[in-house]
């Protein structure tokens, strides 16, 4: 009993010491945010995705609780029209907030001050990552000091320092993974499987993307542990263990099915899974040079171009690896793991596999960090028992490694020299002083060197005099304003237009994606990792210039597309009225930065078609003809409407292409020898038209992973960003129809500038002039019979309509299988029409239309979850009965 009490006291003191050292260490990072007046909200993804989702989720939870308290009804909204063109809440935000246990704290956040609670949760994730690592070490009965050192090196690894405030969700697997491994070990030791089951469930619910990586790594861990524990493979016994793990794993997955099944099925329906990303045999040579130095000195710039291989470990971890290597006959399992995961970092194929067979990315690097930190934990006691030859070997290897790294290109920085000096100092201290009698003061020395190593990494990462990562974070007090009062969306909200459903569009400004969801408005922009594949198909078929399928800012200022989307207001930056589409002539409002123009010639939320166009006929049209056709007939897989005979008025004037300095032209191939070189395109345009430049199947051969095509016509300048198959964001986009704007006067000249040197080949390059004379009449025909008395509520849309003949009702929201339509109380089929919108065929007469929404696969997921929870309690009951027998 006394020994047990001593062990408990030791454990408690270990947790307390870890907590104290954590806060000392984290202060070396947080001081930069305080000193430079920065929030912990990173620009771009941080503001518009992670922080936005955090605030939204808090409002969402409070709304559910308020309704439950005041109206005594449980109503869970599943669809939000203010996310893109309408989106499922669960499947869109599961990657960021919904399912993450810590994100529940957002319910306490006052939106205006939410950045402070957001920062607390961000830091809490780091703390929990180290704490869970400590629990893993405790389970394996490791000593206090090395366990704490390992916890600190794990939760303050380069990956964690880089990602914890940039992409907070990236830290979640660092919290879950150590506990899952404990669960695996418990099963191997014939202990209860409850921890493994529930941590599998929690990690699945939290984020399907990182759960996939967890699955791969925990499988490898289980294989290594099996060999370690049982010595050799006995296939009959191995099969038994495999079935046992699969069973427990299935129960955990089943418990999580309520969120996992809808999210997984939604992801499988997006185009991101189908992008033909390039997977080279080897990384560029520069990657290997950087990787060698990243063990203690990481280049934090451009993580995307470096495949997210962000290490930046403290020098003590490299010392631990060296000690492990000189102990030739020991630590076989750790060496197997080390060499295997290091091999994964050397070949792009493994980055491709561990990133879900998508683009090459080593975002699983947190697993490598845990392995290295645990190597430190295991070899630490051996540091004080090394023989003289082994000490000299460690010192020699440390000196050689430092010398090699400092000689590599790009590693002669102050940071590299400091880290190399720390490594040599550590090796020297071990060689000269490591012994049992010096263990106490050397422990202090190792703590200081660990905290100091993190501090040096933080200085190199955040300091304005170094990498200046701190400069990419938003000023304190700004993030919520960027989502609300500082956004172009708010300038529309200030109009207080309550006339009915409408959207706003914009161009020529720095887009603030996803701000509509905070302002309860309806826009045309979207930026989340998982998007509706129908919207992407719409953009692809019409050649709309978007860089990736999960990020779109506007409808390219195209009048027809704005009509179809029910766009009433168009926002431009003051002085950029050149971007206004046709008919947006009346100034409606604005502020000092943005100006809002309105148009009355728009389509409402629900409008109707009397004619249809088959998908086969539509596919044979050019992008310019397709958008014209969309105003004359509905594109539908199933329709009994008369076939439309579209009338096209677009013109393709003859063009003359003149090469500028640094460009050589040979048929459809442009060889560019100077960045920024351009060609001039002369043509005889058409008055009262939108003018487009059409680029078909552009292929780039050169050294860059991405490039931009900059098009200028008069006062209009637009940029088309394009990714090659080598780029991680590549999604197969190579056809673009760029709208250079509406003009009453005929245009005569464009310039096309190339951002990168190399060879550009295009199947075709031509100009399209799209007169607008027919648009108003065609719009009026669609507006003849519309959905009236439209009402939006949680998961429900209602309205009435009167028709004198059969028509297709089209709702200007993105199609989802989750909607069920009832016409006069009878269920009727909905379908995806016009590539992305929601269509409902109606017979003549007066109709009441009701649409009810439920997240696809949610009901099935709930049933699986309930069944799996019953199985879990059944296993518990069975375990208790076996004990009593």
Short mmCIF file of C-alpha atoms in Angstrom, two decimals, residues 32-487:
data_model
loop_
_atom_site.label_atom_id
_atom_site.label_comp_id
_atom_site.label_asym_id
_atom_site.label_seq_id
_atom_site.Cartn_x
_atom_site.Cartn_y
_atom_site.Cartn_z
CA UNK A 32 5.12 37.16 -29.66
CA UNK A 33 1.33 37.41 -29.91
CA UNK A 34 1.24 39.66 -26.86
CA UNK A 35 4.23 41.80 -27.87
CA UNK A 36 2.98 42.52 -31.38
CA UNK A 37 -0.71 42.85 -30.53
CA UNK A 38 -1.80 39.81 -32.50
CA UNK A 39 -4.72 37.46 -32.09
CA UNK A 40 -4.15 33.73 -32.46
CA UNK A 41 -6.24 33.73 -35.61
CA UNK A 42 -4.20 33.14 -38.72
CA UNK A 43 -5.02 35.00 -41.90
CA UNK A 44 -7.09 33.36 -44.66
CA UNK A 45 -7.87 29.81 -43.43
CA UNK A 46 -7.66 30.91 -39.82
CA UNK A 47 -10.20 33.73 -40.11
CA UNK A 48 -12.56 32.47 -42.76
CA UNK A 49 -12.57 28.76 -41.90
CA UNK A 50 -11.38 27.84 -38.40
CA UNK A 51 -12.35 30.93 -36.39
CA UNK A 52 -15.46 31.43 -38.49
CA UNK A 53 -16.56 27.86 -37.79
CA UNK A 54 -15.81 28.26 -34.08
CA UNK A 55 -18.01 31.37 -33.79
CA UNK A 56 -20.72 29.90 -36.01
CA UNK A 57 -20.78 26.66 -34.00
CA UNK A 58 -21.17 28.63 -30.78
CA UNK A 59 -24.15 30.52 -32.19
CA UNK A 60 -25.53 27.27 -33.58
CA UNK A 61 -25.39 25.47 -30.22
CA UNK A 62 -26.85 28.45 -28.35
CA UNK A 63 -29.71 28.60 -30.84
CA UNK A 64 -30.56 24.94 -30.24
CA UNK A 65 -30.38 25.36 -26.46
CA UNK A 66 -32.44 28.55 -26.53
CA UNK A 67 -35.18 26.89 -28.55
CA UNK A 68 -35.13 23.92 -26.20
CA UNK A 69 -35.40 26.19 -23.14
CA UNK A 70 -38.02 28.62 -24.46
CA UNK A 71 -40.14 26.44 -26.72
CA UNK A 72 -39.40 23.03 -25.19
CA UNK A 73 -38.66 21.57 -28.62
CA UNK A 74 -35.45 20.09 -29.96
CA UNK A 75 -34.82 21.50 -33.42
CA UNK A 76 -31.40 20.88 -34.96
CA UNK A 77 -30.77 22.90 -38.13
CA UNK A 78 -29.13 20.76 -40.81
CA UNK A 79 -29.06 23.12 -43.79
CA UNK A 80 -27.94 26.74 -44.04
CA UNK A 81 -28.67 28.85 -47.12
CA UNK A 82 -25.99 31.33 -46.07
CA UNK A 83 -23.15 28.83 -46.60
CA UNK A 84 -22.21 29.08 -50.27
CA UNK A 85 -25.28 28.37 -52.42
CA UNK A 86 -26.80 26.51 -49.50
CA UNK A 87 -24.96 23.69 -47.74
CA UNK A 88 -25.32 20.90 -45.22
CA UNK A 89 -24.07 22.13 -41.86
CA UNK A 90 -22.74 18.84 -40.49
CA UNK A 91 -20.77 17.70 -43.53
CA UNK A 92 -19.37 21.17 -44.19
CA UNK A 93 -18.22 21.90 -40.64
CA UNK A 94 -17.30 18.42 -39.40
CA UNK A 95 -13.71 19.06 -40.54
CA UNK A 96 -13.52 22.21 -38.41
CA UNK A 97 -15.83 22.13 -35.41
CA UNK A 98 -18.78 19.77 -35.30
CA UNK A 99 -17.62 16.58 -33.58
CA UNK A 100 -14.55 18.12 -31.98
CA UNK A 101 -15.15 17.85 -28.20
CA UNK A 102 -13.19 21.03 -27.47
CA UNK A 103 -15.20 23.03 -30.00
CA UNK A 104 -18.25 22.60 -27.73
CA UNK A 105 -16.66 25.31 -25.56
CA UNK A 106 -17.61 27.77 -28.30
CA UNK A 107 -21.10 27.78 -26.79
CA UNK A 108 -19.70 30.13 -24.13
CA UNK A 109 -18.13 32.55 -26.62
CA UNK A 110 -19.49 36.06 -27.02
CA UNK A 111 -18.97 36.58 -30.77
CA UNK A 112 -17.25 39.96 -30.43
CA UNK A 113 -14.73 38.50 -27.97
CA UNK A 114 -14.67 34.94 -29.28
CA UNK A 115 -11.02 35.20 -30.30
CA UNK A 116 -9.97 34.96 -26.63
CA UNK A 117 -11.85 31.73 -25.97
CA UNK A 118 -10.62 30.51 -29.35
CA UNK A 119 -7.04 31.21 -28.22
CA UNK A 120 -7.64 29.38 -24.94
CA UNK A 121 -8.90 26.30 -26.79
CA UNK A 122 -5.93 26.47 -29.18
CA UNK A 123 -3.47 26.40 -26.28
CA UNK A 124 -5.54 23.78 -24.44
CA UNK A 125 -5.12 21.43 -27.41
CA UNK A 126 -1.35 21.71 -27.12
CA UNK A 127 -1.51 21.02 -23.40
CA UNK A 128 -3.72 17.97 -23.89
CA UNK A 129 -1.42 16.60 -26.61
CA UNK A 130 1.47 16.56 -24.14
CA UNK A 131 -0.75 15.32 -21.31
CA UNK A 132 -2.03 12.38 -23.36
CA UNK A 133 1.53 11.54 -24.34
CA UNK A 134 2.37 11.55 -20.64
CA UNK A 135 -0.52 9.13 -20.02
CA UNK A 136 0.90 6.83 -22.67
CA UNK A 137 4.31 6.92 -20.95
CA UNK A 138 2.69 6.27 -17.57
CA UNK A 139 0.91 3.21 -18.89
CA UNK A 140 4.27 1.80 -19.99
CA UNK A 141 5.75 2.60 -16.57
CA UNK A 142 8.38 5.02 -17.80
CA UNK A 143 10.22 7.34 -15.44
CA UNK A 144 8.92 10.78 -14.59
CA UNK A 145 11.70 12.93 -16.01
CA UNK A 146 11.98 11.42 -19.50
CA UNK A 147 8.19 11.21 -19.76
CA UNK A 148 7.87 14.92 -19.08
CA UNK A 149 10.71 15.74 -21.47
CA UNK A 150 9.05 13.62 -24.13
CA UNK A 151 5.68 15.27 -23.53
CA UNK A 152 7.24 18.73 -23.98
CA UNK A 153 9.15 17.80 -27.14
CA UNK A 154 5.98 16.21 -28.54
CA UNK A 155 3.51 19.03 -27.93
CA UNK A 156 6.06 21.69 -28.94
CA UNK A 157 7.37 19.96 -32.04
CA UNK A 158 7.87 22.04 -35.16
CA UNK A 159 4.63 20.72 -36.62
CA UNK A 160 2.71 21.72 -33.48
CA UNK A 161 4.32 25.18 -33.29
CA UNK A 162 3.45 25.78 -36.91
CA UNK A 163 -0.08 24.35 -36.99
CA UNK A 164 -1.60 24.87 -33.53
CA UNK A 165 -2.85 28.37 -34.29
CA UNK A 166 -2.79 28.18 -38.10
CA UNK A 167 -4.97 25.05 -38.42
CA UNK A 168 -6.12 24.16 -34.88
CA UNK A 169 -7.83 20.94 -36.00
CA UNK A 170 -4.43 19.59 -37.05
CA UNK A 171 -3.51 19.19 -33.36
CA UNK A 172 -6.47 16.93 -32.56
CA UNK A 173 -4.78 13.71 -33.75
CA UNK A 174 -1.87 14.52 -31.46
CA UNK A 175 -4.35 14.36 -28.57
CA UNK A 176 -6.17 11.21 -29.63
CA UNK A 177 -3.34 9.07 -30.97
CA UNK A 178 -1.47 8.35 -27.68
CA UNK A 179 -4.70 7.22 -26.04
CA UNK A 180 -5.57 4.98 -28.97
CA UNK A 181 -2.14 3.36 -28.62
CA UNK A 182 -2.79 2.80 -24.92
CA UNK A 183 -6.05 1.16 -25.94
CA UNK A 184 -4.19 -1.15 -28.33
CA UNK A 185 -1.72 -2.12 -25.62
CA UNK A 186 -4.54 -2.79 -23.17
CA UNK A 187 -6.09 -5.23 -25.60
CA UNK A 188 -2.76 -6.98 -26.14
CA UNK A 189 -2.41 -7.27 -22.36
CA UNK A 190 -5.94 -8.71 -22.18
CA UNK A 191 -7.28 -5.68 -20.35
CA UNK A 192 -10.59 -4.03 -21.14
CA UNK A 193 -11.00 -2.60 -24.66
CA UNK A 194 -13.20 0.33 -23.62
CA UNK A 195 -10.52 3.00 -24.11
CA UNK A 196 -9.69 1.76 -27.60
CA UNK A 197 -13.36 1.68 -28.60
CA UNK A 198 -14.17 5.17 -27.35
CA UNK A 199 -11.01 6.84 -28.59
CA UNK A 200 -11.66 5.29 -31.99
CA UNK A 201 -15.16 6.74 -31.84
CA UNK A 202 -14.04 10.20 -30.70
CA UNK A 203 -11.28 10.51 -33.28
CA UNK A 204 -13.70 9.36 -36.01
CA UNK A 205 -16.37 11.84 -34.97
CA UNK A 206 -13.87 14.65 -34.68
CA UNK A 207 -12.23 14.62 -38.11
CA UNK A 208 -12.47 11.92 -40.77
CA UNK A 209 -9.37 13.25 -42.57
CA UNK A 210 -6.95 12.75 -39.68
CA UNK A 211 -8.75 9.63 -38.55
CA UNK A 212 -7.63 7.96 -41.77
CA UNK A 213 -3.99 8.77 -40.89
CA UNK A 214 -4.55 7.52 -37.36
CA UNK A 215 -5.86 4.23 -38.77
CA UNK A 216 -2.78 3.66 -40.93
CA UNK A 217 -0.34 4.53 -38.13
CA UNK A 218 -2.13 2.53 -35.45
CA UNK A 219 -2.16 -0.51 -37.72
CA UNK A 220 1.62 -0.23 -38.14
CA UNK A 221 1.97 0.24 -34.37
CA UNK A 222 -0.12 -2.85 -33.67
CA UNK A 223 2.04 -4.95 -36.01
CA UNK A 224 5.28 -3.80 -34.34
CA UNK A 225 3.82 -4.33 -30.85
CA UNK A 226 2.60 -7.82 -31.76
CA UNK A 227 6.07 -8.86 -32.88
CA UNK A 228 7.60 -7.20 -29.81
CA UNK A 229 5.24 -8.92 -27.37
CA UNK A 230 4.96 -12.38 -28.92
CA UNK A 231 8.31 -12.76 -30.61
CA UNK A 232 7.13 -14.50 -33.74
CA UNK A 233 4.07 -14.69 -35.92
CA UNK A 234 1.67 -17.59 -35.28
CA UNK A 235 -0.96 -17.28 -37.96
CA UNK A 236 -3.80 -18.88 -36.01
CA UNK A 237 -3.09 -16.65 -33.02
CA UNK A 238 -2.57 -13.63 -35.29
CA UNK A 239 -5.96 -14.25 -36.92
CA UNK A 240 -7.59 -14.28 -33.50
CA UNK A 241 -6.01 -10.96 -32.55
CA UNK A 242 -6.92 -9.49 -35.92
CA UNK A 243 -10.57 -10.46 -35.57
CA UNK A 244 -10.65 -9.10 -32.03
CA UNK A 245 -9.22 -5.73 -33.09
CA UNK A 246 -11.51 -5.54 -36.11
CA UNK A 247 -14.50 -6.18 -33.86
CA UNK A 248 -13.59 -3.50 -31.33
CA UNK A 249 -12.64 -1.12 -34.14
CA UNK A 250 -16.00 -1.71 -35.83
CA UNK A 251 -17.83 -0.90 -32.60
CA UNK A 252 -15.89 2.38 -32.30
CA UNK A 253 -16.56 3.28 -35.92
CA UNK A 254 -20.19 2.33 -35.46
CA UNK A 255 -20.59 4.62 -32.45
CA UNK A 256 -19.24 7.47 -34.59
CA UNK A 257 -21.44 6.62 -37.60
CA UNK A 258 -23.88 9.43 -36.82
CA UNK A 259 -21.32 11.94 -38.12
CA UNK A 260 -18.82 9.73 -39.91
CA UNK A 261 -21.20 8.12 -42.39
CA UNK A 262 -22.74 11.39 -43.69
CA UNK A 263 -19.33 13.09 -43.85
CA UNK A 264 -17.58 10.18 -45.56
CA UNK A 265 -20.32 9.76 -48.16
CA UNK A 266 -20.32 13.50 -48.84
CA UNK A 267 -16.55 13.56 -49.35
CA UNK A 268 -16.77 10.65 -51.78
CA UNK A 269 -19.16 12.76 -53.86
CA UNK A 270 -16.76 15.67 -54.29
CA UNK A 271 -14.27 16.12 -57.09
CA UNK A 272 -11.30 16.37 -54.74
CA UNK A 273 -11.08 12.59 -54.61
CA UNK A 274 -10.85 12.40 -58.40
CA UNK A 275 -8.14 14.97 -59.10
CA UNK A 276 -5.25 13.42 -61.03
CA UNK A 277 -2.44 14.65 -58.82
CA UNK A 278 1.12 13.89 -59.84
CA UNK A 279 3.00 11.48 -57.56
CA UNK A 280 6.70 11.62 -58.46
CA UNK A 281 9.08 8.78 -57.64
CA UNK A 282 11.35 11.10 -55.66
CA UNK A 283 11.08 14.53 -54.11
CA UNK A 284 13.14 17.41 -55.52
CA UNK A 285 16.78 17.30 -54.41
CA UNK A 286 16.28 20.46 -52.32
CA UNK A 287 13.68 18.61 -50.23
CA UNK A 288 16.22 16.07 -48.98
CA UNK A 289 18.71 18.78 -48.01
CA UNK A 290 16.04 20.57 -46.03
CA UNK A 291 14.78 17.37 -44.43
CA UNK A 292 18.24 16.54 -43.09
CA UNK A 293 18.41 19.89 -41.33
CA UNK A 294 14.80 19.86 -40.18
CA UNK A 295 15.59 17.58 -37.25
CA UNK A 296 16.55 20.65 -35.29
CA UNK A 297 16.18 23.60 -37.62
CA UNK A 298 13.18 23.80 -39.89
CA UNK A 299 12.48 26.13 -42.76
CA UNK A 300 8.92 27.12 -41.92
CA UNK A 301 8.29 28.94 -45.19
CA UNK A 302 5.97 27.55 -47.88
CA UNK A 303 4.78 24.34 -46.17
CA UNK A 304 2.72 23.47 -49.24
CA UNK A 305 5.75 23.46 -51.53
CA UNK A 306 7.57 21.35 -48.93
CA UNK A 307 4.75 18.82 -48.72
CA UNK A 308 4.00 19.87 -45.14
CA UNK A 309 7.14 18.13 -43.91
CA UNK A 310 7.42 20.41 -40.89
CA UNK A 311 9.72 18.96 -38.22
CA UNK A 312 11.74 21.56 -36.32
CA UNK A 313 12.55 19.39 -33.31
CA UNK A 314 14.60 20.36 -30.30
CA UNK A 315 18.24 19.08 -30.44
CA UNK A 316 17.66 16.74 -27.49
CA UNK A 317 15.53 14.50 -29.71
CA UNK A 318 18.37 14.06 -32.18
CA UNK A 319 20.66 13.19 -29.27
CA UNK A 320 18.17 10.51 -28.27
CA UNK A 321 18.19 9.10 -31.81
CA UNK A 322 22.00 9.00 -31.76
CA UNK A 323 22.01 7.19 -28.41
CA UNK A 324 19.50 4.69 -29.76
CA UNK A 325 21.67 4.06 -32.81
CA UNK A 326 24.86 3.44 -30.81
CA UNK A 327 22.98 0.88 -28.68
CA UNK A 328 23.19 -1.56 -31.55
CA UNK A 329 21.45 -4.58 -30.05
CA UNK A 330 18.73 -2.74 -28.15
CA UNK A 331 15.49 -0.92 -29.01
CA UNK A 332 14.77 -3.09 -32.04
CA UNK A 333 11.09 -2.08 -32.11
CA UNK A 334 11.89 1.63 -31.86
CA UNK A 335 14.51 1.32 -34.57
CA UNK A 336 12.04 -0.51 -36.81
CA UNK A 337 9.52 2.28 -36.34
CA UNK A 338 12.16 4.98 -36.83
CA UNK A 339 13.54 3.56 -40.07
CA UNK A 340 10.07 2.77 -41.42
CA UNK A 341 8.64 6.26 -40.83
CA UNK A 342 11.85 7.91 -42.02
CA UNK A 343 11.48 5.89 -45.20
CA UNK A 344 7.93 7.25 -45.51
CA UNK A 345 9.37 10.77 -45.48
CA UNK A 346 11.83 9.96 -48.26
CA UNK A 347 9.38 8.85 -50.94
CA UNK A 348 6.35 10.83 -52.20
CA UNK A 349 4.28 7.68 -52.63
CA UNK A 350 3.86 7.35 -48.85
CA UNK A 351 2.78 11.00 -48.56
CA UNK A 352 0.23 10.24 -51.27
CA UNK A 353 -1.09 7.15 -49.46
CA UNK A 354 -1.20 8.73 -46.00
CA UNK A 355 -3.04 11.74 -47.45
CA UNK A 356 -5.91 9.55 -48.56
CA UNK A 357 -4.44 8.81 -52.01
CA UNK A 358 -4.77 12.50 -52.81
CA UNK A 359 -1.94 14.97 -53.41
CA UNK A 360 1.41 14.33 -51.75
CA UNK A 361 1.43 15.71 -48.21
CA UNK A 362 3.15 14.65 -44.99
CA UNK A 363 0.54 16.01 -42.62
CA UNK A 364 0.94 12.75 -40.73
CA UNK A 365 4.30 14.10 -39.47
CA UNK A 366 2.83 14.40 -35.95
CA UNK A 367 3.04 10.59 -35.79
CA UNK A 368 6.77 10.78 -36.51
CA UNK A 369 7.07 13.43 -33.78
CA UNK A 370 5.49 11.08 -31.27
CA UNK A 371 7.85 8.27 -32.19
CA UNK A 372 10.92 10.50 -31.77
CA UNK A 373 9.63 11.82 -28.46
CA UNK A 374 9.06 8.31 -27.19
CA UNK A 375 12.56 7.31 -28.31
CA UNK A 376 13.78 10.05 -25.96
CA UNK A 377 11.66 8.62 -23.15
CA UNK A 378 13.06 5.11 -23.60
CA UNK A 379 16.73 5.91 -24.11
CA UNK A 380 16.93 8.65 -21.47
CA UNK A 381 17.91 6.25 -18.62
CA UNK A 382 20.62 4.80 -20.87
CA UNK A 383 22.25 8.20 -21.26
CA UNK A 384 23.64 7.85 -17.74
CA UNK A 385 24.85 4.29 -18.38
CA UNK A 386 26.75 4.73 -21.63
CA UNK A 387 30.25 3.37 -21.89
CA UNK A 388 33.15 5.56 -22.91
CA UNK A 389 33.16 4.32 -26.50
CA UNK A 390 29.46 4.91 -26.81
CA UNK A 391 29.77 8.43 -25.38
CA UNK A 392 32.54 9.25 -27.84
CA UNK A 393 30.44 7.82 -30.67
CA UNK A 394 27.49 10.05 -29.71
CA UNK A 395 29.75 13.11 -29.55
CA UNK A 396 31.39 12.31 -32.89
CA UNK A 397 28.06 11.71 -34.62
CA UNK A 398 26.67 14.94 -33.19
CA UNK A 399 29.66 16.95 -34.44
CA UNK A 400 29.56 15.31 -37.88
CA UNK A 401 25.83 15.85 -38.24
CA UNK A 402 26.10 19.50 -37.22
CA UNK A 403 28.98 20.10 -39.62
CA UNK A 404 27.13 18.49 -42.54
CA UNK A 405 23.96 20.45 -41.88
CA UNK A 406 25.78 23.78 -41.63
CA UNK A 407 27.42 23.11 -44.98
CA UNK A 408 24.11 22.43 -46.72
CA UNK A 409 22.69 25.31 -48.79
CA UNK A 410 20.24 27.42 -46.79
CA UNK A 411 21.31 26.09 -43.38
CA UNK A 412 24.00 28.58 -42.50
CA UNK A 413 21.53 30.79 -40.65
CA UNK A 414 21.82 32.04 -37.10
CA UNK A 415 19.13 29.59 -36.09
CA UNK A 416 21.06 26.68 -37.63
CA UNK A 417 24.25 27.69 -35.88
CA UNK A 418 22.51 28.01 -32.51
CA UNK A 419 20.77 24.64 -32.91
CA UNK A 420 24.03 22.99 -34.00
CA UNK A 421 25.77 24.50 -30.99
CA UNK A 422 23.06 23.17 -28.68
CA UNK A 423 23.37 19.72 -30.22
CA UNK A 424 27.13 19.64 -29.78
CA UNK A 425 26.80 20.98 -26.23
CA UNK A 426 24.34 18.24 -25.36
CA UNK A 427 26.57 15.54 -26.85
CA UNK A 428 29.60 16.97 -25.07
CA UNK A 429 27.81 17.08 -21.72
CA UNK A 430 26.75 13.47 -22.17
CA UNK A 431 30.29 12.45 -23.13
CA UNK A 432 31.89 14.28 -20.20
CA UNK A 433 29.35 14.33 -17.39
CA UNK A 434 26.65 11.70 -17.94
CA UNK A 435 26.75 9.45 -14.90
CA UNK A 436 24.48 8.33 -12.10
CA UNK A 437 25.99 10.79 -9.61
CA UNK A 438 25.41 13.76 -11.95
CA UNK A 439 21.86 12.77 -12.83
CA UNK A 440 20.12 15.42 -10.72
CA UNK A 441 21.79 18.51 -12.11
CA UNK A 442 21.90 17.06 -15.63
CA UNK A 443 18.14 16.60 -15.43
CA UNK A 444 17.83 20.34 -14.84
CA UNK A 445 20.22 20.91 -17.73
CA UNK A 446 18.05 18.80 -20.05
CA UNK A 447 14.90 20.65 -18.98
CA UNK A 448 16.60 23.98 -19.70
CA UNK A 449 17.89 22.81 -23.06
CA UNK A 450 14.44 21.51 -24.03
CA UNK A 451 12.63 24.70 -23.10
CA UNK A 452 15.44 26.71 -24.66
CA UNK A 453 15.22 24.65 -27.87
CA UNK A 454 11.50 25.36 -28.14
CA UNK A 455 12.16 29.03 -27.44
CA UNK A 456 14.78 29.19 -30.21
CA UNK A 457 12.40 27.53 -32.66
CA UNK A 458 9.62 29.93 -31.63
CA UNK A 459 11.97 32.90 -32.07
CA UNK A 460 12.99 31.75 -35.54
CA UNK A 461 9.38 31.08 -36.50
CA UNK A 462 7.56 34.08 -35.07
CA UNK A 463 10.07 36.90 -34.73
CA UNK A 464 9.72 39.71 -37.32
CA UNK A 465 13.51 39.69 -37.58
CA UNK A 466 13.45 36.03 -38.67
CA UNK A 467 10.65 34.21 -40.52
CA UNK A 468 8.02 36.71 -39.29
CA UNK A 469 5.27 34.14 -39.02
CA UNK A 470 3.64 36.44 -36.48
CA UNK A 471 3.01 38.88 -39.30
CA UNK A 472 0.52 36.48 -40.87
CA UNK A 473 -1.82 36.62 -37.87
CA UNK A 474 -4.60 39.14 -37.56
CA UNK A 475 -4.39 41.99 -35.08
CA UNK A 476 -6.16 41.49 -31.76
CA UNK A 477 -9.78 42.59 -31.96
CA UNK A 478 -9.95 42.26 -35.75
CA UNK A 479 -11.02 38.67 -36.61
CA UNK A 480 -14.72 39.00 -35.84
CA UNK A 481 -14.87 42.40 -37.51
CA UNK A 482 -13.37 40.84 -40.64
CA UNK A 483 -16.29 38.42 -40.67
CA UNK A 484 -18.87 41.12 -40.07
CA UNK A 485 -18.51 44.90 -40.23
CA UNK A 486 -15.29 44.94 -42.30
CA UNK A 487 -16.60 42.62 -45.02
#
